[in-house]
Amino acid sequence: MQVQVVDHPLAAVALTVLRDERTARPQFRAALDDLASILVYEAARGLPTMPVSVTTPLATTTGTVLAAEPVVAPVLRAGLGMLPAALGLMPDARTAFIGLSRDEITFQPTVYLESVPADLAGRPVFLLDPMLATGGSALHALSLLTARGATGIVVVSVVAAPEGLDALERSGLDIRLVAAAVDERLNDVAYIVPGLGDAGDRIYGAV
């Protein structure tokens, strides 16, 4: 598994805003959108392209278009906070939705929504999941996407825990991870430390 931690001053500034417990929801959403744009930009660096002819006001030259329609798959709820940035960069992408909630006793994911194209073969796929903690939610989503033919999936996260990275590595899946930071550890209730709290609650409010 390839792991890329994005080293950029603007990413570091946005991450600091997200970590700060004083950051209100509107500012949290704005900072997440800024950071997601940087992360998705880096995640999309390997997108396959093909040449096309384009006519400018002065001449005909060669341009570039994407060779295949990307698919972005946010893990609900929190992944929705990264979706506008992904679609802003890849407006023709198709969106898949994977809804998972966490069992607060076992820390395992419970599925409540799976809306994914039947055939993902040959299409670039990006999994948007701000928090890679135990890796359970990401692994469930990755297994679903892989079963539909996806390969070379890129996981885009804000922060990751070493335990989550180990879980993805052990899976043997063909994936790449792009994140803003790899944090210290999980605490005894499987939250990332220092982390940024519950991303879904901070985006939308506790429910």
Short mmCIF file of N, CA, C and O in Angstrom, two decimals, residues 112-197:
data_model
loop_
_atom_site.label_atom_id
_atom_site.label_comp_id
_atom_site.label_asym_id
_atom_site.label_seq_id
_atom_site.Cartn_x
_atom_site.Cartn_y
_atom_site.Cartn_z
N TYR A 112 -25.92 0.97 6.43
CA TYR A 112 -27.30 1.38 6.24
C TYR A 112 -27.58 1.87 4.82
O TYR A 112 -28.72 2.11 4.46
N LEU A 113 -26.54 2.01 3.99
CA LEU A 113 -26.76 2.43 2.61
C LEU A 113 -25.59 1.98 1.75
O LEU A 113 -24.42 2.17 2.12
N GLU A 114 -25.91 1.38 0.61
CA GLU A 114 -24.91 1.05 -0.39
C GLU A 114 -25.50 1.38 -1.75
O GLU A 114 -26.37 0.67 -2.24
N SER A 115 -25.06 2.47 -2.35
CA SER A 115 -25.52 2.88 -3.68
C SER A 115 -24.28 3.07 -4.54
O SER A 115 -23.67 4.15 -4.56
N VAL A 116 -23.89 1.99 -5.23
CA VAL A 116 -22.62 1.93 -5.94
C VAL A 116 -22.87 1.37 -7.34
O VAL A 116 -23.63 0.40 -7.48
N PRO A 117 -22.26 1.95 -8.38
CA PRO A 117 -22.41 1.37 -9.72
C PRO A 117 -22.04 -0.11 -9.74
O PRO A 117 -21.12 -0.55 -9.04
N ALA A 118 -22.74 -0.88 -10.56
CA ALA A 118 -22.54 -2.32 -10.60
C ALA A 118 -21.18 -2.71 -11.15
O ALA A 118 -20.61 -3.73 -10.77
N ASP A 119 -20.64 -1.90 -12.06
CA ASP A 119 -19.37 -2.24 -12.71
C ASP A 119 -18.41 -1.06 -12.62
O ASP A 119 -18.64 -0.02 -13.22
N LEU A 120 -17.34 -1.25 -11.86
CA LEU A 120 -16.33 -0.19 -11.69
C LEU A 120 -15.03 -0.52 -12.40
O LEU A 120 -14.05 0.21 -12.26
N ALA A 121 -15.02 -1.58 -13.17
CA ALA A 121 -13.79 -2.01 -13.84
C ALA A 121 -13.28 -0.92 -14.78
O ALA A 121 -14.05 -0.33 -15.55
N GLY A 122 -11.99 -0.62 -14.69
CA GLY A 122 -11.37 0.34 -15.57
C GLY A 122 -11.63 1.79 -15.23
O GLY A 122 -11.23 2.68 -16.00
N ARG A 123 -12.28 2.06 -14.09
CA ARG A 123 -12.61 3.43 -13.73
C ARG A 123 -11.83 3.85 -12.49
O ARG A 123 -11.74 3.07 -11.52
N PRO A 124 -11.25 5.04 -12.48
CA PRO A 124 -10.57 5.51 -11.27
C PRO A 124 -11.60 5.71 -10.15
O PRO A 124 -12.65 6.32 -10.38
N VAL A 125 -11.28 5.21 -8.96
CA VAL A 125 -12.21 5.29 -7.83
C VAL A 125 -11.50 5.94 -6.65
O VAL A 125 -10.38 5.55 -6.29
N PHE A 126 -12.19 6.93 -6.04
CA PHE A 126 -11.68 7.64 -4.88
C PHE A 126 -12.63 7.43 -3.71
O PHE A 126 -13.81 7.76 -3.82
N LEU A 127 -12.13 6.90 -2.61
CA LEU A 127 -12.93 6.72 -1.40
C LEU A 127 -12.65 7.89 -0.47
O LEU A 127 -11.50 8.12 -0.07
N LEU A 128 -13.69 8.64 -0.13
CA LEU A 128 -13.55 9.83 0.72
C LEU A 128 -13.98 9.49 2.14
O LEU A 128 -15.16 9.23 2.40
N ASP A 129 -13.04 9.46 3.06
CA ASP A 129 -13.32 9.10 4.45
C ASP A 129 -12.38 9.93 5.34
O ASP A 129 -11.20 9.62 5.44
N PRO A 130 -12.88 11.03 5.93
CA PRO A 130 -11.97 11.95 6.64
C PRO A 130 -11.14 11.30 7.73
O PRO A 130 -9.99 11.70 7.95
N MET A 131 -11.72 10.32 8.45
CA MET A 131 -11.03 9.72 9.58
C MET A 131 -10.75 8.25 9.32
O MET A 131 -11.68 7.45 9.19
N LEU A 132 -9.49 7.87 9.25
CA LEU A 132 -9.11 6.47 9.16
C LEU A 132 -8.65 6.06 10.55
O LEU A 132 -7.49 6.28 10.92
N ALA A 133 -9.56 5.48 11.32
CA ALA A 133 -9.27 5.13 12.71
C ALA A 133 -8.86 3.65 12.81
O ALA A 133 -7.72 3.30 12.60
N THR A 134 -9.83 2.77 13.07
CA THR A 134 -9.52 1.34 13.11
C THR A 134 -9.34 0.77 11.71
O THR A 134 -8.72 -0.28 11.54
N GLY A 135 -9.90 1.48 10.72
CA GLY A 135 -9.87 0.98 9.35
C GLY A 135 -11.07 0.12 9.00
O GLY A 135 -11.22 -0.28 7.84
N GLY A 136 -11.95 -0.14 9.97
CA GLY A 136 -13.09 -1.03 9.72
C GLY A 136 -14.04 -0.50 8.66
O GLY A 136 -14.44 -1.24 7.75
N SER A 137 -14.39 0.77 8.75
CA SER A 137 -15.31 1.36 7.77
C SER A 137 -14.68 1.39 6.39
O SER A 137 -15.31 1.06 5.38
N ALA A 138 -13.41 1.81 6.34
CA ALA A 138 -12.73 1.88 5.05
C ALA A 138 -12.61 0.50 4.42
O ALA A 138 -12.83 0.34 3.21
N LEU A 139 -12.31 -0.52 5.21
CA LEU A 139 -12.17 -1.87 4.67
C LEU A 139 -13.49 -2.40 4.14
O LEU A 139 -13.53 -3.06 3.09
N HIS A 140 -14.59 -2.10 4.84
CA HIS A 140 -15.89 -2.54 4.33
C HIS A 140 -16.18 -1.87 2.99
O HIS A 140 -16.60 -2.53 2.04
N ALA A 141 -15.95 -0.56 2.93
CA ALA A 141 -16.20 0.17 1.69
C ALA A 141 -15.28 -0.32 0.57
O ALA A 141 -15.71 -0.50 -0.57
N LEU A 142 -14.02 -0.55 0.89
CA LEU A 142 -13.08 -1.02 -0.12
C LEU A 142 -13.45 -2.40 -0.64
O LEU A 142 -13.31 -2.68 -1.84
N SER A 143 -13.90 -3.27 0.25
CA SER A 143 -14.32 -4.61 -0.18
C SER A 143 -15.51 -4.52 -1.13
O SER A 143 -15.57 -5.25 -2.14
N LEU A 144 -16.45 -3.63 -0.83
CA LEU A 144 -17.60 -3.44 -1.70
C LEU A 144 -17.17 -2.92 -3.08
O LEU A 144 -17.61 -3.43 -4.11
N LEU A 145 -16.30 -1.93 -3.09
CA LEU A 145 -15.85 -1.35 -4.36
C LEU A 145 -15.02 -2.36 -5.16
O LEU A 145 -15.16 -2.46 -6.38
N THR A 146 -14.18 -3.11 -4.47
CA THR A 146 -13.37 -4.13 -5.14
C THR A 146 -14.24 -5.22 -5.75
O THR A 146 -13.98 -5.70 -6.86
N ALA A 147 -15.31 -5.59 -5.03
CA ALA A 147 -16.22 -6.62 -5.55
C ALA A 147 -16.92 -6.16 -6.82
O ALA A 147 -17.36 -7.00 -7.62
N ARG A 148 -17.00 -4.83 -7.02
CA ARG A 148 -17.61 -4.30 -8.25
C ARG A 148 -16.57 -4.08 -9.36
O ARG A 148 -16.87 -3.47 -10.36
N GLY A 149 -15.35 -4.55 -9.13
CA GLY A 149 -14.34 -4.48 -10.18
C GLY A 149 -13.34 -3.37 -10.06
O GLY A 149 -12.47 -3.22 -10.93
N ALA A 150 -13.41 -2.55 -9.00
CA ALA A 150 -12.48 -1.44 -8.85
C ALA A 150 -11.08 -1.94 -8.51
O ALA A 150 -10.91 -2.87 -7.71
N THR A 151 -10.07 -1.32 -9.09
CA THR A 151 -8.67 -1.59 -8.75
C THR A 151 -7.95 -0.27 -8.58
O THR A 151 -8.37 0.77 -9.09
N GLY A 152 -6.85 -0.30 -7.84
CA GLY A 152 -6.07 0.92 -7.65
C GLY A 152 -6.85 2.02 -6.97
O GLY A 152 -6.66 3.21 -7.26
N ILE A 153 -7.73 1.68 -6.03
CA ILE A 153 -8.56 2.67 -5.34
C ILE A 153 -7.67 3.61 -4.52
O ILE A 153 -6.71 3.19 -3.87
N VAL A 154 -8.01 4.90 -4.55
CA VAL A 154 -7.30 5.89 -3.74
C VAL A 154 -8.20 6.29 -2.56
O VAL A 154 -9.32 6.76 -2.77
N VAL A 155 -7.71 6.07 -1.36
CA VAL A 155 -8.41 6.48 -0.14
C VAL A 155 -7.93 7.88 0.22
O VAL A 155 -6.72 8.11 0.36
N VAL A 156 -8.86 8.81 0.37
CA VAL A 156 -8.52 10.19 0.70
C VAL A 156 -9.03 10.48 2.11
O VAL A 156 -10.25 10.46 2.36
N SER A 157 -8.11 10.71 3.04
CA SER A 157 -8.46 10.95 4.44
C SER A 157 -7.78 12.22 4.94
O SER A 157 -6.74 12.61 4.42
N VAL A 158 -8.39 12.82 5.95
CA VAL A 158 -7.77 13.98 6.58
C VAL A 158 -6.68 13.51 7.54
O VAL A 158 -5.52 13.89 7.43
N VAL A 159 -7.06 12.66 8.50
CA VAL A 159 -6.08 12.11 9.44
C VAL A 159 -6.25 10.60 9.50
O VAL A 159 -7.35 10.07 9.38
N ALA A 160 -5.13 9.91 9.73
CA ALA A 160 -5.13 8.46 9.83
C ALA A 160 -4.41 8.05 11.10
O ALA A 160 -3.46 8.71 11.54
N ALA A 161 -4.85 6.95 11.69
CA ALA A 161 -4.17 6.37 12.84
C ALA A 161 -3.29 5.22 12.37
O ALA A 161 -3.61 4.54 11.39
N PRO A 162 -2.18 4.95 13.05
CA PRO A 162 -1.33 3.82 12.68
C PRO A 162 -2.10 2.50 12.64
O PRO A 162 -1.83 1.65 11.78
N GLU A 163 -3.07 2.34 13.54
CA GLU A 163 -3.84 1.10 13.57
C GLU A 163 -4.65 0.93 12.29
O GLU A 163 -4.79 -0.18 11.77
N GLY A 164 -5.20 2.02 11.77
CA GLY A 164 -5.95 1.96 10.52
C GLY A 164 -5.04 1.65 9.34
O GLY A 164 -5.41 0.87 8.45
N LEU A 165 -3.87 2.26 9.34
CA LEU A 165 -2.91 1.98 8.28
C LEU A 165 -2.51 0.51 8.28
O LEU A 165 -2.42 -0.13 7.22
N ASP A 166 -2.28 -0.04 9.47
CA ASP A 166 -1.91 -1.45 9.58
C ASP A 166 -3.02 -2.35 9.05
O ASP A 166 -2.77 -3.34 8.35
N ALA A 167 -4.28 -2.00 9.36
CA ALA A 167 -5.41 -2.81 8.90
C ALA A 167 -5.50 -2.80 7.38
O ALA A 167 -5.74 -3.84 6.75
N LEU A 168 -5.32 -1.64 6.77
CA LEU A 168 -5.37 -1.56 5.31
C LEU A 168 -4.20 -2.31 4.69
O LEU A 168 -4.35 -2.99 3.67
N GLU A 169 -3.03 -2.19 5.29
CA GLU A 169 -1.85 -2.90 4.78
C GLU A 169 -2.06 -4.41 4.81
O GLU A 169 -1.74 -5.12 3.86
N ARG A 170 -2.62 -4.90 5.92
CA ARG A 170 -2.84 -6.35 6.06
C ARG A 170 -3.88 -6.87 5.09
O ARG A 170 -3.90 -8.07 4.79
N SER A 171 -4.76 -6.00 4.61
CA SER A 171 -5.82 -6.45 3.72
C SER A 171 -5.28 -6.96 2.39
O SER A 171 -5.93 -7.77 1.71
N GLY A 172 -4.11 -6.47 1.99
CA GLY A 172 -3.55 -6.87 0.72
C GLY A 172 -4.24 -6.26 -0.49
O GLY A 172 -3.93 -6.62 -1.63
N LEU A 173 -5.14 -5.32 -0.27
CA LEU A 173 -5.87 -4.69 -1.37
C LEU A 173 -4.96 -3.73 -2.14
O LEU A 173 -4.01 -3.16 -1.59
N ASP A 174 -5.28 -3.54 -3.40
CA ASP A 174 -4.53 -2.64 -4.28
C ASP A 174 -5.04 -1.23 -4.07
O ASP A 174 -5.99 -0.79 -4.72
N ILE A 175 -4.43 -0.50 -3.13
CA ILE A 175 -4.93 0.82 -2.76
C ILE A 175 -3.77 1.78 -2.52
O ILE A 175 -2.63 1.39 -2.31
N ARG A 176 -4.12 3.07 -2.55
CA ARG A 176 -3.20 4.15 -2.20
C ARG A 176 -3.92 5.06 -1.23
O ARG A 176 -5.13 5.31 -1.38
N LEU A 177 -3.22 5.56 -0.23
CA LEU A 177 -3.80 6.47 0.76
C LEU A 177 -3.16 7.83 0.64
O LEU A 177 -1.93 7.94 0.61
N VAL A 178 -3.99 8.87 0.56
CA VAL A 178 -3.53 10.25 0.59
C VAL A 178 -4.16 10.90 1.82
O VAL A 178 -5.39 10.89 1.98
N ALA A 179 -3.34 11.46 2.70
CA ALA A 179 -3.84 12.05 3.95
C ALA A 179 -3.06 13.31 4.27
O ALA A 179 -1.96 13.54 3.74
N ALA A 180 -3.64 14.11 5.17
CA ALA A 180 -2.95 15.32 5.63
C ALA A 180 -2.01 15.02 6.80
O ALA A 180 -1.05 15.75 7.02
N ALA A 181 -2.31 13.95 7.56
CA ALA A 181 -1.47 13.62 8.71
C ALA A 181 -1.70 12.17 9.13
O ALA A 181 -2.81 11.64 8.98
N VAL A 182 -0.65 11.56 9.65
CA VAL A 182 -0.77 10.29 10.36
C VAL A 182 -0.57 10.61 11.83
O VAL A 182 0.52 11.07 12.23
N ASP A 183 -1.61 10.42 12.63
CA ASP A 183 -1.58 10.81 14.03
C ASP A 183 -0.94 9.72 14.91
O ASP A 183 -0.47 8.70 14.42
N GLU A 184 -0.97 9.96 16.23
CA GLU A 184 -0.21 9.12 17.16
C GLU A 184 -0.81 7.73 17.37
O GLU A 184 -0.11 6.72 17.29
N ARG A 185 -2.14 7.67 17.62
CA ARG A 185 -2.72 6.41 18.07
C ARG A 185 -4.23 6.54 18.17
O ARG A 185 -4.80 7.62 17.95
N LEU A 186 -4.87 5.42 18.53
CA LEU A 186 -6.28 5.42 18.93
C LEU A 186 -6.36 5.39 20.44
O LEU A 186 -5.53 4.76 21.11
N ASN A 187 -7.40 6.05 21.00
CA ASN A 187 -7.62 5.93 22.45
C ASN A 187 -8.47 4.70 22.74
O ASN A 187 -8.75 3.89 21.85
N ASP A 188 -8.91 4.55 23.99
CA ASP A 188 -9.60 3.32 24.38
C ASP A 188 -11.03 3.22 23.83
O ASP A 188 -11.67 2.17 23.97
N VAL A 189 -11.52 4.28 23.19
CA VAL A 189 -12.83 4.19 22.52
C VAL A 189 -12.66 4.37 21.01
O VAL A 189 -13.58 4.75 20.31
N ALA A 190 -11.45 4.09 20.53
CA ALA A 190 -11.13 4.05 19.09
C ALA A 190 -11.29 5.40 18.40
O ALA A 190 -11.65 5.45 17.22
N TYR A 191 -11.03 6.49 19.12
CA TYR A 191 -10.94 7.81 18.49
C TYR A 191 -9.48 8.15 18.26
O TYR A 191 -8.60 7.80 19.06
N ILE A 192 -9.22 8.86 17.14
CA ILE A 192 -7.84 9.20 16.78
C ILE A 192 -7.32 10.31 17.70
O ILE A 192 -8.01 11.30 17.95
N VAL A 193 -6.09 10.12 18.20
CA VAL A 193 -5.43 11.10 19.06
C VAL A 193 -4.16 11.59 18.35
O VAL A 193 -3.36 10.77 17.88
N PRO A 194 -3.92 12.94 18.24
CA PRO A 194 -4.77 14.02 18.74
C PRO A 194 -6.06 14.21 17.93
O PRO A 194 -7.03 14.74 18.46
N GLY A 195 -6.08 13.84 16.67
CA GLY A 195 -7.31 13.85 15.90
C GLY A 195 -7.96 15.20 15.78
O GLY A 195 -7.33 16.25 15.91
N LEU A 196 -9.28 15.15 15.56
CA LEU A 196 -10.06 16.39 15.48
C LEU A 196 -11.48 16.18 15.97
O LEU A 196 -12.38 16.97 15.67
N GLY A 197 -11.69 15.11 16.74
CA GLY A 197 -13.02 14.81 17.25
C GLY A 197 -13.82 13.99 16.25
O GLY A 197 -13.27 13.36 15.36
#
